[in-house]
mmCIF file of C-alpha atoms in Angstrom:
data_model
loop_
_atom_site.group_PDB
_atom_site.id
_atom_site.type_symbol
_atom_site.label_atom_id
_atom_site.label_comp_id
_atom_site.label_asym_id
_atom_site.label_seq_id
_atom_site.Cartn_x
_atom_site.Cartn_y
_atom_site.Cartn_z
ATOM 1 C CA UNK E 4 -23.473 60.107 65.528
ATOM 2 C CA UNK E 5 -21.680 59.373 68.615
ATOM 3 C CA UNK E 6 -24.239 56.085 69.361
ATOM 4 C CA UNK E 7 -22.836 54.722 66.319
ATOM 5 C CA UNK E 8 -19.534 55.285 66.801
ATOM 6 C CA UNK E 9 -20.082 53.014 70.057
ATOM 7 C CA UNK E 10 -21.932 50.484 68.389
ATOM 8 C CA UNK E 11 -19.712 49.460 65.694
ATOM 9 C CA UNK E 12 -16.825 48.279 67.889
ATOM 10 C CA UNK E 13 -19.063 46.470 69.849
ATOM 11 C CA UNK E 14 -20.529 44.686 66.804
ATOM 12 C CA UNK E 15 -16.994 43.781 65.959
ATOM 13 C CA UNK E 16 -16.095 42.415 69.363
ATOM 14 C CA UNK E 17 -18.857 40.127 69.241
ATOM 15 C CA UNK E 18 -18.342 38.893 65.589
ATOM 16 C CA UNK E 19 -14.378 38.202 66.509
ATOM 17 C CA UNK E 20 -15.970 36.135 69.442
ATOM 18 C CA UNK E 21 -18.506 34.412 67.865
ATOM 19 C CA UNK E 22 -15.573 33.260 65.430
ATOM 20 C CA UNK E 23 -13.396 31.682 68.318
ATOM 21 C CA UNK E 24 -13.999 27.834 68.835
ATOM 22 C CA UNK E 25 -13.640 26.490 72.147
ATOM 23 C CA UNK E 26 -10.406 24.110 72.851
ATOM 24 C CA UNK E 27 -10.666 20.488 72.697
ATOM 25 C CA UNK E 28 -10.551 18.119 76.281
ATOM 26 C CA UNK E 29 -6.968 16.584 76.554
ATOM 27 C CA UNK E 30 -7.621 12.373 75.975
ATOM 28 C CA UNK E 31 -5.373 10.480 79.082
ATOM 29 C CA UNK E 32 -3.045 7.816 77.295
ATOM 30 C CA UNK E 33 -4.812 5.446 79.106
ATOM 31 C CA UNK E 34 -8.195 6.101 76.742
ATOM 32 C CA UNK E 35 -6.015 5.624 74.057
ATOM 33 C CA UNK E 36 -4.627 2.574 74.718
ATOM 34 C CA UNK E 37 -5.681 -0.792 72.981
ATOM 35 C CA UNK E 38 -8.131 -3.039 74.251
ATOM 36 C CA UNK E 39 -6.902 -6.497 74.196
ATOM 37 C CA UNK E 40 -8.305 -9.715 74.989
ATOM 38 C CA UNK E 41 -6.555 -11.618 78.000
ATOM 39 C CA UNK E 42 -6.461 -15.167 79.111
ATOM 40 C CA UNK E 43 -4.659 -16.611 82.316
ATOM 41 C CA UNK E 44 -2.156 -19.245 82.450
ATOM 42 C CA UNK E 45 -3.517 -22.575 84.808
ATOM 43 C CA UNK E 46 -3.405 -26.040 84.558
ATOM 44 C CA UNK E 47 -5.988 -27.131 82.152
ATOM 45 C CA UNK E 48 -7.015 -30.505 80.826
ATOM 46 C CA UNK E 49 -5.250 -31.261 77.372
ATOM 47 C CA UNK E 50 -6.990 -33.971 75.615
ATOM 48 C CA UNK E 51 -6.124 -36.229 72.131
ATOM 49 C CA UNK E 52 -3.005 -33.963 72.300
ATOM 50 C CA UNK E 53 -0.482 -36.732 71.695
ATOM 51 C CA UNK E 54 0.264 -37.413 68.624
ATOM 52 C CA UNK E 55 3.013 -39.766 66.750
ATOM 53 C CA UNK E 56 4.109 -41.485 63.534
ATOM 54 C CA UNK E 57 5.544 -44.406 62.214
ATOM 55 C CA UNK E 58 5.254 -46.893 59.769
ATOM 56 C CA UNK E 59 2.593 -49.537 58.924
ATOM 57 C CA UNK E 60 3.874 -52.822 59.550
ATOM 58 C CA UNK E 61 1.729 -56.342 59.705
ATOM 59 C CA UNK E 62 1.430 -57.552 63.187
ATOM 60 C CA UNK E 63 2.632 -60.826 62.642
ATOM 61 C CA UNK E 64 5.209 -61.614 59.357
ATOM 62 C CA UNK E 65 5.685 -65.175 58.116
ATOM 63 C CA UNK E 66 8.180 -65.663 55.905
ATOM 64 C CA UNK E 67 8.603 -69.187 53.577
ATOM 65 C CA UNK E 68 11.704 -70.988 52.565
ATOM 66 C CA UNK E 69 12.512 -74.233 50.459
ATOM 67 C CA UNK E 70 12.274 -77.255 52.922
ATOM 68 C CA UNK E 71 14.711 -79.337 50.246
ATOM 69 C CA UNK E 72 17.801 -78.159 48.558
ATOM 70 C CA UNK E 73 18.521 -79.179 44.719
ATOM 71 C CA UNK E 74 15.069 -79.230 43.118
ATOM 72 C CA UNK E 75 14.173 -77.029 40.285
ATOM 73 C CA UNK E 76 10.999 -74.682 40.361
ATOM 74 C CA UNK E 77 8.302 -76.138 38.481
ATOM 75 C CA UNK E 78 4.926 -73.829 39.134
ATOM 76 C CA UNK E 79 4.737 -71.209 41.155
ATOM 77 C CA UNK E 80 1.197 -70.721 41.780
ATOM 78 C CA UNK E 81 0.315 -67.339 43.796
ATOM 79 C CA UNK E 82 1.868 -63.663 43.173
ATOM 80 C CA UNK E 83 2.563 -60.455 45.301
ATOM 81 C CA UNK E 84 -0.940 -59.061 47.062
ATOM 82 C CA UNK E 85 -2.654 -62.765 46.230
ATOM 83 C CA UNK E 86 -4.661 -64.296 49.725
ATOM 84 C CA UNK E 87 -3.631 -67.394 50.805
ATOM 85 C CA UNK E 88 -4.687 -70.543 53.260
ATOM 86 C CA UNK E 89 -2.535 -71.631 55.651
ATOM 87 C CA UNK E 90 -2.070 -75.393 53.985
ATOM 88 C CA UNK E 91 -2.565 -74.079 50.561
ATOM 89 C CA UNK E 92 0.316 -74.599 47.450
ATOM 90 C CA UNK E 93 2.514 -71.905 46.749
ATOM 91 C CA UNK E 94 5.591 -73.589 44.982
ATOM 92 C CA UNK E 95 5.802 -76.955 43.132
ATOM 93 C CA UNK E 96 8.848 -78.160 43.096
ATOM 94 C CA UNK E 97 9.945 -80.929 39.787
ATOM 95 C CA UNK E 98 9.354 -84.278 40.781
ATOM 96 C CA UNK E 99 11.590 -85.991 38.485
ATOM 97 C CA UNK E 100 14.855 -86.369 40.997
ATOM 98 C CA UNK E 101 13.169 -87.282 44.149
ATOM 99 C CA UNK E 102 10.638 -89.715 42.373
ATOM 100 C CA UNK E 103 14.013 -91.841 41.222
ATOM 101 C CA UNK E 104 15.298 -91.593 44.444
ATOM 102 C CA UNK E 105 12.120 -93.114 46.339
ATOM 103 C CA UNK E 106 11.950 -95.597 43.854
ATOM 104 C CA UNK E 107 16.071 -96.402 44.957
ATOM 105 C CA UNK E 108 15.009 -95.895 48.357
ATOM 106 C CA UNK E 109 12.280 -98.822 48.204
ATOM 107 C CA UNK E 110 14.104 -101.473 46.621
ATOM 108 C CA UNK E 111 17.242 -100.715 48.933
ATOM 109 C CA UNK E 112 14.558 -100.954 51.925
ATOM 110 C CA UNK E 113 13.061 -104.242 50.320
ATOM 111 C CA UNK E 114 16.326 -105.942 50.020
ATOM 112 C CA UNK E 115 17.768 -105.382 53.632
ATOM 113 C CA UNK E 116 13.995 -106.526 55.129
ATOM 114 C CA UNK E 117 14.988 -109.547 52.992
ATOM 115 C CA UNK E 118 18.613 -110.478 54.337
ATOM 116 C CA UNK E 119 17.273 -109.542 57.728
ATOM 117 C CA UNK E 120 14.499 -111.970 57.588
ATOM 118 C CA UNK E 121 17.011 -114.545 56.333
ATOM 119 C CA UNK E 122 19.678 -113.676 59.041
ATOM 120 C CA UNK E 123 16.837 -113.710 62.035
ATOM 121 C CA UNK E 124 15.823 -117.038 60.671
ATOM 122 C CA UNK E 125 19.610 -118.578 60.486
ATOM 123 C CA UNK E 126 19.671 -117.698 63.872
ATOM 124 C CA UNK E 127 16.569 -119.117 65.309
ATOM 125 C CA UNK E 128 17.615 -122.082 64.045
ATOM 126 C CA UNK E 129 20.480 -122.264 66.663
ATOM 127 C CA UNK E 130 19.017 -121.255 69.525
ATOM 128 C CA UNK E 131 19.159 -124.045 71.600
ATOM 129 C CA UNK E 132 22.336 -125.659 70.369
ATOM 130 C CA UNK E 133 24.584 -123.963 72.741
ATOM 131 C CA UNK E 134 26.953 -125.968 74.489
ATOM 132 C CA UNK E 135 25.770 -129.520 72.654
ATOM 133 C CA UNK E 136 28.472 -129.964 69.841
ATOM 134 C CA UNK E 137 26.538 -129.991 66.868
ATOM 135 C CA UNK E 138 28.407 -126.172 65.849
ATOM 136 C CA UNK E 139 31.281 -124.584 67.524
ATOM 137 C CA UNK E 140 30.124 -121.922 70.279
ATOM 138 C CA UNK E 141 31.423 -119.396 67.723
ATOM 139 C CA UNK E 142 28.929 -120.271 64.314
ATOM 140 C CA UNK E 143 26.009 -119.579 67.127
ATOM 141 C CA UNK E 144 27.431 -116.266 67.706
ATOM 142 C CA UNK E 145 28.350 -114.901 64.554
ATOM 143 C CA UNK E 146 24.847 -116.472 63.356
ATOM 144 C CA UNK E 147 22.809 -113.865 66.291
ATOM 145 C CA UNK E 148 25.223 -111.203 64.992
ATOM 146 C CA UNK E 149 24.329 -111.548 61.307
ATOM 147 C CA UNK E 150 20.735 -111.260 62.332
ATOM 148 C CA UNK E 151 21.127 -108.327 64.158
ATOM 149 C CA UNK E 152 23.171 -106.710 61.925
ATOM 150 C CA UNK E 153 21.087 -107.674 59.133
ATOM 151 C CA UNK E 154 17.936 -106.189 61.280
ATOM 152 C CA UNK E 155 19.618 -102.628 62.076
ATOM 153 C CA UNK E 156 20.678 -102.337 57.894
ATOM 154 C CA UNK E 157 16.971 -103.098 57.216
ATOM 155 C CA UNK E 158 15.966 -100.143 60.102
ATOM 156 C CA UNK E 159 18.538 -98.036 58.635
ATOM 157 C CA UNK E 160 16.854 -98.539 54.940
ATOM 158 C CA UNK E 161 13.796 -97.913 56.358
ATOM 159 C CA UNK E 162 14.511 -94.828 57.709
ATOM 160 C CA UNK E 163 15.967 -93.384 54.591
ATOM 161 C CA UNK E 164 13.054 -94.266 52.695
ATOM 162 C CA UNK E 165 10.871 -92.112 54.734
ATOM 163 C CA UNK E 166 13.753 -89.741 54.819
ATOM 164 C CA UNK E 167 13.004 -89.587 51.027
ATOM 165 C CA UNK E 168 9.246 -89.747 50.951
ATOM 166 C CA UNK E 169 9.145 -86.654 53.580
ATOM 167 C CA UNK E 170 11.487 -84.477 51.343
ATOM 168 C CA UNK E 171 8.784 -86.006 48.188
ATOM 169 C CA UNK E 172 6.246 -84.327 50.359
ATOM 170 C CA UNK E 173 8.453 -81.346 50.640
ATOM 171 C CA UNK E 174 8.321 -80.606 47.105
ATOM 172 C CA UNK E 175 4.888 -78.605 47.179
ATOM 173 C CA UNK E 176 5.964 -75.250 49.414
ATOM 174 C CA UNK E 177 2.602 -74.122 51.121
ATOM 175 C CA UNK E 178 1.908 -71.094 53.216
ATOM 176 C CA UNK E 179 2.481 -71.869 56.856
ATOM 177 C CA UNK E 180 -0.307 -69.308 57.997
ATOM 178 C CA UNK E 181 -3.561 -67.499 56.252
ATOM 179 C CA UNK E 182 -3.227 -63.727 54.974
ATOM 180 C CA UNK E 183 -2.018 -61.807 51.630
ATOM 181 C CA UNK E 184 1.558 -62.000 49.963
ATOM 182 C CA UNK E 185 3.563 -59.218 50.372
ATOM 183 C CA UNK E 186 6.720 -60.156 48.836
ATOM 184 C CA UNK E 187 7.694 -63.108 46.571
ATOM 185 C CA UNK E 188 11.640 -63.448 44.861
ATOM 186 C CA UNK E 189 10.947 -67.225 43.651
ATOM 187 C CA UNK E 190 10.630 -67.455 39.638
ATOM 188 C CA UNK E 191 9.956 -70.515 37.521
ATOM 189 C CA UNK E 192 13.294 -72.083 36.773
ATOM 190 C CA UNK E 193 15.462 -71.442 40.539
ATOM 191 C CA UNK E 194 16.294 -74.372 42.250
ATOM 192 C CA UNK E 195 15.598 -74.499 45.840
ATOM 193 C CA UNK E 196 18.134 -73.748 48.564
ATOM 194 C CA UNK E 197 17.545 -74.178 52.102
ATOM 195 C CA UNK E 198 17.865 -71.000 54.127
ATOM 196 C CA UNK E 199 18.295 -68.294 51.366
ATOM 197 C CA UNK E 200 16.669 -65.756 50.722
ATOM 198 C CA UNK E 201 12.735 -66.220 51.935
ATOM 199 C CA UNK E 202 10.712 -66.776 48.750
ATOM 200 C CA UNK E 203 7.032 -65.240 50.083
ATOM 201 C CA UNK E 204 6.619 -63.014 53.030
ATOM 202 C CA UNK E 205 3.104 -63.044 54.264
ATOM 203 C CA UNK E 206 1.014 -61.404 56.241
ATOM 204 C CA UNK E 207 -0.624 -63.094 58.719
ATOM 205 C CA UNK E 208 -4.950 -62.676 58.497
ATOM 206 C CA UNK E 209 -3.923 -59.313 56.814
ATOM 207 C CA UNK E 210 -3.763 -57.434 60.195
ATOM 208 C CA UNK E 211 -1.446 -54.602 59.718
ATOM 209 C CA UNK E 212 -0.616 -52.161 62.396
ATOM 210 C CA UNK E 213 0.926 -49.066 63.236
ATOM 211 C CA UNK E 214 4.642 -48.943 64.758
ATOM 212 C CA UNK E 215 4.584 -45.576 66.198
ATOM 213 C CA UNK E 216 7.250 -43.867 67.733
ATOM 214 C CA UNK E 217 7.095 -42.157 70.784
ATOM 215 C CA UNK E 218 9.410 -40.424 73.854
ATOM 216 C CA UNK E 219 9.927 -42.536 77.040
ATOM 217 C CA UNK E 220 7.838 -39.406 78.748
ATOM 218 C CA UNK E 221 5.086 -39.639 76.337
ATOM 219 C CA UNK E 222 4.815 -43.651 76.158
ATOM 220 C CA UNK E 223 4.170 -43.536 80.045
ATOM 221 C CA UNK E 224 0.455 -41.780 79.098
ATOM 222 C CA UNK E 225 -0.224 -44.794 76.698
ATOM 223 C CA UNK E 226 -2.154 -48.246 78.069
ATOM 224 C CA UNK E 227 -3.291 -51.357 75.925
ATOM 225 C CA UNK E 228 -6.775 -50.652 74.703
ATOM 226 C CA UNK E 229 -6.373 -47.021 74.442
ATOM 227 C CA UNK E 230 -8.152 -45.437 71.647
ATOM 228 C CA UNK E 231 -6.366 -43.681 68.455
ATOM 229 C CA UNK E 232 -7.316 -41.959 65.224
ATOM 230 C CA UNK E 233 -5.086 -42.759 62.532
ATOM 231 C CA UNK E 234 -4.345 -40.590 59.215
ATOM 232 C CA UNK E 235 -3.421 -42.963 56.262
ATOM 233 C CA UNK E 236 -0.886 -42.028 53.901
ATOM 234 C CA UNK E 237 -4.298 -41.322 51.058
ATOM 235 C CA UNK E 238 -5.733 -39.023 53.952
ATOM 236 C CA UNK E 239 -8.404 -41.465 55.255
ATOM 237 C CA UNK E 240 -9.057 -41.886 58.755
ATOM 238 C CA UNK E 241 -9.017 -44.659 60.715
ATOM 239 C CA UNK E 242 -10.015 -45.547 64.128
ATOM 240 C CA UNK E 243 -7.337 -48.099 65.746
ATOM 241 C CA UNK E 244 -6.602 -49.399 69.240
ATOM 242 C CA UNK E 245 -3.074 -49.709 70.805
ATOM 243 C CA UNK E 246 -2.283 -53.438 71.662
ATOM 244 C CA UNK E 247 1.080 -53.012 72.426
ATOM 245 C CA UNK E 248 3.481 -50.440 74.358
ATOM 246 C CA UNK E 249 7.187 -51.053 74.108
ATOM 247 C CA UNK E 250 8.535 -52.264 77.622
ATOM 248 C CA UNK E 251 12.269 -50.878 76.446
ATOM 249 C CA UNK E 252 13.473 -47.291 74.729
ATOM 250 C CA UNK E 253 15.777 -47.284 71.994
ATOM 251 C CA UNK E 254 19.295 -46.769 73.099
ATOM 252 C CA UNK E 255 20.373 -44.207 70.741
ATOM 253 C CA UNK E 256 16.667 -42.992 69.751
ATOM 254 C CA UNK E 257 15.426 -42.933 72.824
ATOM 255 C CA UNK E 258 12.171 -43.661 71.803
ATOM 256 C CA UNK E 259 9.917 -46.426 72.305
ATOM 257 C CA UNK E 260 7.338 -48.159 69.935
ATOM 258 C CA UNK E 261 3.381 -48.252 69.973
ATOM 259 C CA UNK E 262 1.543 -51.002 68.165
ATOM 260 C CA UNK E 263 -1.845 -49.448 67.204
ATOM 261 C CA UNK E 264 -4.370 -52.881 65.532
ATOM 262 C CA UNK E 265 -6.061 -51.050 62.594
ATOM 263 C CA UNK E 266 -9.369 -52.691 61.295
ATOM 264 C CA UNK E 267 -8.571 -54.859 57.938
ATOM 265 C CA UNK E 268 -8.865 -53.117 55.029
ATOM 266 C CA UNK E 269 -7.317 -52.817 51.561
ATOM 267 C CA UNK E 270 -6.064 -49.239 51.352
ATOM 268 C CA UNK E 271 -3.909 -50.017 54.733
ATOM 269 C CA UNK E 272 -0.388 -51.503 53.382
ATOM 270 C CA UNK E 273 2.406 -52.291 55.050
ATOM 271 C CA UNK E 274 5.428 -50.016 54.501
ATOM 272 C CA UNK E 275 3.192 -46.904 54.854
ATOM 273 C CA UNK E 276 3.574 -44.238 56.749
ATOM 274 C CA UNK E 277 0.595 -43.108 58.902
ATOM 275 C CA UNK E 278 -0.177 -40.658 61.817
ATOM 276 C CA UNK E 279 -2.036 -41.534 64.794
ATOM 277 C CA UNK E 280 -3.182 -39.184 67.566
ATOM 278 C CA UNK E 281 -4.528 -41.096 70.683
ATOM 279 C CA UNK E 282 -7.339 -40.418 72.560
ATOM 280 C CA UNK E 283 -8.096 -39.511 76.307
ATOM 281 C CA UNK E 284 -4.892 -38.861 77.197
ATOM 282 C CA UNK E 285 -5.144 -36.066 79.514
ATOM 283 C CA UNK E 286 -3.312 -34.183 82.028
ATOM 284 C CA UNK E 287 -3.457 -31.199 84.409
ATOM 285 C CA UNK E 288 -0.451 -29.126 82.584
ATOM 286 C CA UNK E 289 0.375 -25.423 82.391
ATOM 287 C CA UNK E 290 -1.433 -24.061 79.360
ATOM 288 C CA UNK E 291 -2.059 -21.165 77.286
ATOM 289 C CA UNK E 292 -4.859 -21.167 73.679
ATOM 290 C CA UNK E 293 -2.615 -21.670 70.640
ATOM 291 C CA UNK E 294 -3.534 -18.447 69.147
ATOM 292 C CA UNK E 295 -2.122 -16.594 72.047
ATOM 293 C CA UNK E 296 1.786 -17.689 71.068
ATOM 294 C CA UNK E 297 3.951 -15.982 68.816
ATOM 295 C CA UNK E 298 6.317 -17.511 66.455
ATOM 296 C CA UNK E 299 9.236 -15.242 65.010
ATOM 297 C CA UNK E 300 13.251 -14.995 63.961
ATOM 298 C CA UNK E 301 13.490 -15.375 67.970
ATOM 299 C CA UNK E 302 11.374 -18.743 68.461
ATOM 300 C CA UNK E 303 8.160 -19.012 70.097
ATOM 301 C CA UNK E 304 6.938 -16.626 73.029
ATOM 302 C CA UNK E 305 3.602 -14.863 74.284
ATOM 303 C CA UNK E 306 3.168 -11.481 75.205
ATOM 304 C CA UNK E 307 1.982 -10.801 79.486
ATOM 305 C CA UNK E 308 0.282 -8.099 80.717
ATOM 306 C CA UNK E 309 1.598 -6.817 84.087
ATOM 307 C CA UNK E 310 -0.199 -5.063 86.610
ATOM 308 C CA UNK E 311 0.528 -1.886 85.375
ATOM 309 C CA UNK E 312 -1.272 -2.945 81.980
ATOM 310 C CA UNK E 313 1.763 -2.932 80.016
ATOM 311 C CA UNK E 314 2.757 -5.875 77.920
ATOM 312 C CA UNK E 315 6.305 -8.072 77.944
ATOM 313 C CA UNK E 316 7.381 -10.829 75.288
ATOM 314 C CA UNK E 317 8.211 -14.069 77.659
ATOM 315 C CA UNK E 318 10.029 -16.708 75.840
ATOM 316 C CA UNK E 319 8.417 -20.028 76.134
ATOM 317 C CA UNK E 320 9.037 -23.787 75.647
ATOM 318 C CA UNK E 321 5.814 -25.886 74.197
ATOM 319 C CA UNK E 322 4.866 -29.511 74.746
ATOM 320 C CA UNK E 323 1.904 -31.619 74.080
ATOM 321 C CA UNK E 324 -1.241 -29.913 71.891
ATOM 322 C CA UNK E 325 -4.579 -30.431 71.746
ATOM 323 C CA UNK E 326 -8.135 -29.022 71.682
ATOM 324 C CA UNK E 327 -7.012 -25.995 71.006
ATOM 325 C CA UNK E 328 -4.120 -25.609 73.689
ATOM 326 C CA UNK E 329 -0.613 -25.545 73.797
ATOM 327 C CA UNK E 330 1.000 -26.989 77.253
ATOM 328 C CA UNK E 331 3.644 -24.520 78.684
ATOM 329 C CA UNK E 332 6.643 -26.280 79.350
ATOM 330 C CA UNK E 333 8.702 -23.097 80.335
ATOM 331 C CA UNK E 334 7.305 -19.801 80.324
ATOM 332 C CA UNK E 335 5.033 -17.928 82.499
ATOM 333 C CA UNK E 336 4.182 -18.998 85.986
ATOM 334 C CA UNK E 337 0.639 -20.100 86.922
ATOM 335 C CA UNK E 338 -1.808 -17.356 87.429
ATOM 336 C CA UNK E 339 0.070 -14.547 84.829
ATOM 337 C CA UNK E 340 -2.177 -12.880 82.454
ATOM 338 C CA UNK E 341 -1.545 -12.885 78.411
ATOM 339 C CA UNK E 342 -2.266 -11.567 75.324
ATOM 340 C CA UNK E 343 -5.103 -13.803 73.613
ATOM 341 C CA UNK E 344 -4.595 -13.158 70.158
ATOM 342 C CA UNK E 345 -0.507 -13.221 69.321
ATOM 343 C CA UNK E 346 -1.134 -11.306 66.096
ATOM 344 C CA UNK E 347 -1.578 -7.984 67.902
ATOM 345 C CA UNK E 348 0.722 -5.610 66.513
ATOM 346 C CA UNK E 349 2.367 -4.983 70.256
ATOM 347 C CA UNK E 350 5.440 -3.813 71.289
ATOM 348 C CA UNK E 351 7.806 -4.413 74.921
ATOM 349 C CA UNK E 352 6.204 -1.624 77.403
ATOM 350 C CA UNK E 353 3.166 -0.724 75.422
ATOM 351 C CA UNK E 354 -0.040 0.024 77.150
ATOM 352 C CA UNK E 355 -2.855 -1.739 76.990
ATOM 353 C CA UNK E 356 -6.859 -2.263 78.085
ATOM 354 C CA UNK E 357 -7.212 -5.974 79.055
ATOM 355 C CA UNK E 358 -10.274 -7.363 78.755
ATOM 356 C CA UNK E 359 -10.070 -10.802 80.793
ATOM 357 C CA UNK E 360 -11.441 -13.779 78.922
ATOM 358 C CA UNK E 361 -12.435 -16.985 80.495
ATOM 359 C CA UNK E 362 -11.349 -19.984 78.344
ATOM 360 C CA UNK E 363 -14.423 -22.919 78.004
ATOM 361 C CA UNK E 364 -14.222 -25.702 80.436
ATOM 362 C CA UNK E 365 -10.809 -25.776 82.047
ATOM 363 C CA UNK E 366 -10.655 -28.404 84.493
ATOM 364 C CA UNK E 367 -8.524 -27.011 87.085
ATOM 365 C CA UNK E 368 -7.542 -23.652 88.186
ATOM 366 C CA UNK E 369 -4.516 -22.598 90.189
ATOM 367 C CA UNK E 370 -4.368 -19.898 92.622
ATOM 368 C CA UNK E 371 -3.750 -16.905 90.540
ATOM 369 C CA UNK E 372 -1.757 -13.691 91.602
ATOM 370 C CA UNK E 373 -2.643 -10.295 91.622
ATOM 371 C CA UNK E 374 -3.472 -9.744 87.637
ATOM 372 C CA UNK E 375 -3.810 -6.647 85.630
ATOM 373 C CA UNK E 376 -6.144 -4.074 86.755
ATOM 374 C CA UNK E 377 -8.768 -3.482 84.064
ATOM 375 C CA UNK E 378 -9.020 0.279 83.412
#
């Protein structure tokens, strides 16, 4: 009786203990922390990571005006987006006017070679009576003036008939260069006016270019024969080459011009807007991957890791993009660790486990200071 009176509070003792779980380890704040990946800010190579605008312009413009003032349009023979030959007939002007006036122009011309013959011959007959008797010293004179007199009016007729046969020729307008018609204000019916209002702008061979826009610092990484991909206003891509950078800035823009030569084709019209981005320009600038800024109510920043492994927003300036980078143009110093991916859900003074990430390729690398440790 009394073993089982000992037993049964020992079979209790052991069932309360076998019911007793054991306490769980306490987890360090660094285990809980999130891992993050981290990239350093250097000097890498940013290339095709200027871009501009502007619009599409032909690279030379010829514009064509009435050569005679007074006629009325008879034909006009070409229209808006038509090709034309330098030489070739745009206008025709009505004859009718000028054609009376050539034939006035001929028979005035005819008449003083006439009287001037006459004249000449009045005085040839007195040459060598001078000083003889047979006519007073004054008949010899005024004879040799008639003739010349008579000889200038015949020159001066002349001239104004070829005065009118070159406005004649005038009548038929043709282009002065080859290329396509952009613009054309003539109708049937006007009547010509020397310099009004242009009646056909052309442009020349159909070469249109791009007039982009860029900053004094950004036009000093552009050179003649420098590559550039071009977005036309339908989307299409183009591949142009710059043949001309501005050699002044804008006063009040402050911006200079780029000519980029596009390759003829017939979706490229002036007045369009396009985008170019030029190629191999590159430069050793302070840099971080584009994913690893933030943009909020605040403006653009990225998030450092110090060497404690807690994290900081740094306001930042941007400049030039491209393959994937963003240049810094105030921010971070060289060598300071940040957040890779912006979108991490991290706040001032959190703590973190960076995991250091090496970005493909960069060109150079600056000396770096002390980083995070990596816990």
């Amino acid at each position: 009786m009394r073993l089982h009176l000992v037993l049964i509070p020992l079979v209790a003792a052991l069932a309360l203990a076998g019911c007793h779980k054991a306490a769980p380890s306490k987890t360090t704040d660094a285990q809980q922390a999130r891992a993050v990946n981290i990239v350093q800010v250097l000097p890498r190579a940013i290339t095709g990571a200027l871009a501009a605008s502007g619009d599409l312009v032909p690279r030379e413009e010829a514009a064509v005006f009435p050569e005679v003032s007074g006629y009325r349009v008879d034909k006009v023979l070409v229209d808006v987006g038509s090709y034309v030959r330098k030489g070739q007939t745009l206008v025709q002007l009505d004859p009718a006017l000028i054609q009376a006036q050539v034939a006035q122009a001929e028979a005035n011309a005819l008449q003083a070679e006439a009287n001037a013959l006459q004249a000449e011959d009045q005085a040839k007959r007195v040459a060598d009576l001078d000083n003889k008797g047979v006519l007073s010293q004054e008949a010899i004179d005024q004879r040799r003036f008639q003739a010349r007199a008579s000889r200038a009016a015949a020159n001066a007729q002349a001239a104004a008939l070829r005065d009118v046969k070159t406005r004649a020729s005038k009548l038929s307008v043709v282009a002065p260069v080859s290329g396509v018609v952009l613009e054309r204000t003539v109708r049937p019916g006007d009547t010509s006016a020397v310099g009004a209002t242009p009646w056909f702008r052309i442009a020349r061979d159909n070469e249109i270019e791009l007039a982009a826009q860029l900053s004094e610092e950004d036009l000093a990484n552009i050179r003649p024969g420098q590559h550039a991909t071009v977005t036309l206003p339908s989307g299409a891509t183009v591949q142009g080459v710059v043949r001309l950078v501005s050699p002044q800035i804008d006063s009040q823009t402050k911006l200079g011009i780029v000519r980029v030569h596009l390759p003829v084709r017939s979706d490229i019209r002036a007045g369009g807007f396009a985008r170019a981005v030029f190629e191999e320009v590159s430069g050793q600038v302070l840099s971080v991957p584009e994913t690893s800024i933030r943009y909020d109510a605040d403006g653009a920043s990225v998030v450092t890791v110090g060497a404690d492994n807690r994290v900081k927003r740094v306001p930042i300036q941007t400049g030039q993009r491209g393959n994937g980078l963003v240049e810094l143009v105030k921010g971070p110093p060289a060598g300071a660790w940040v957040v890779q991916n912006a979108a991490a859900f991290l706040l001032d003074g959190d703590l973190v486990r960076p995991i250091r990430t090496t970005l493909k390729a960069p060109v150079a690398k600056a000396a770096a200071s002390a980083g995070p440790a990596r816990r």
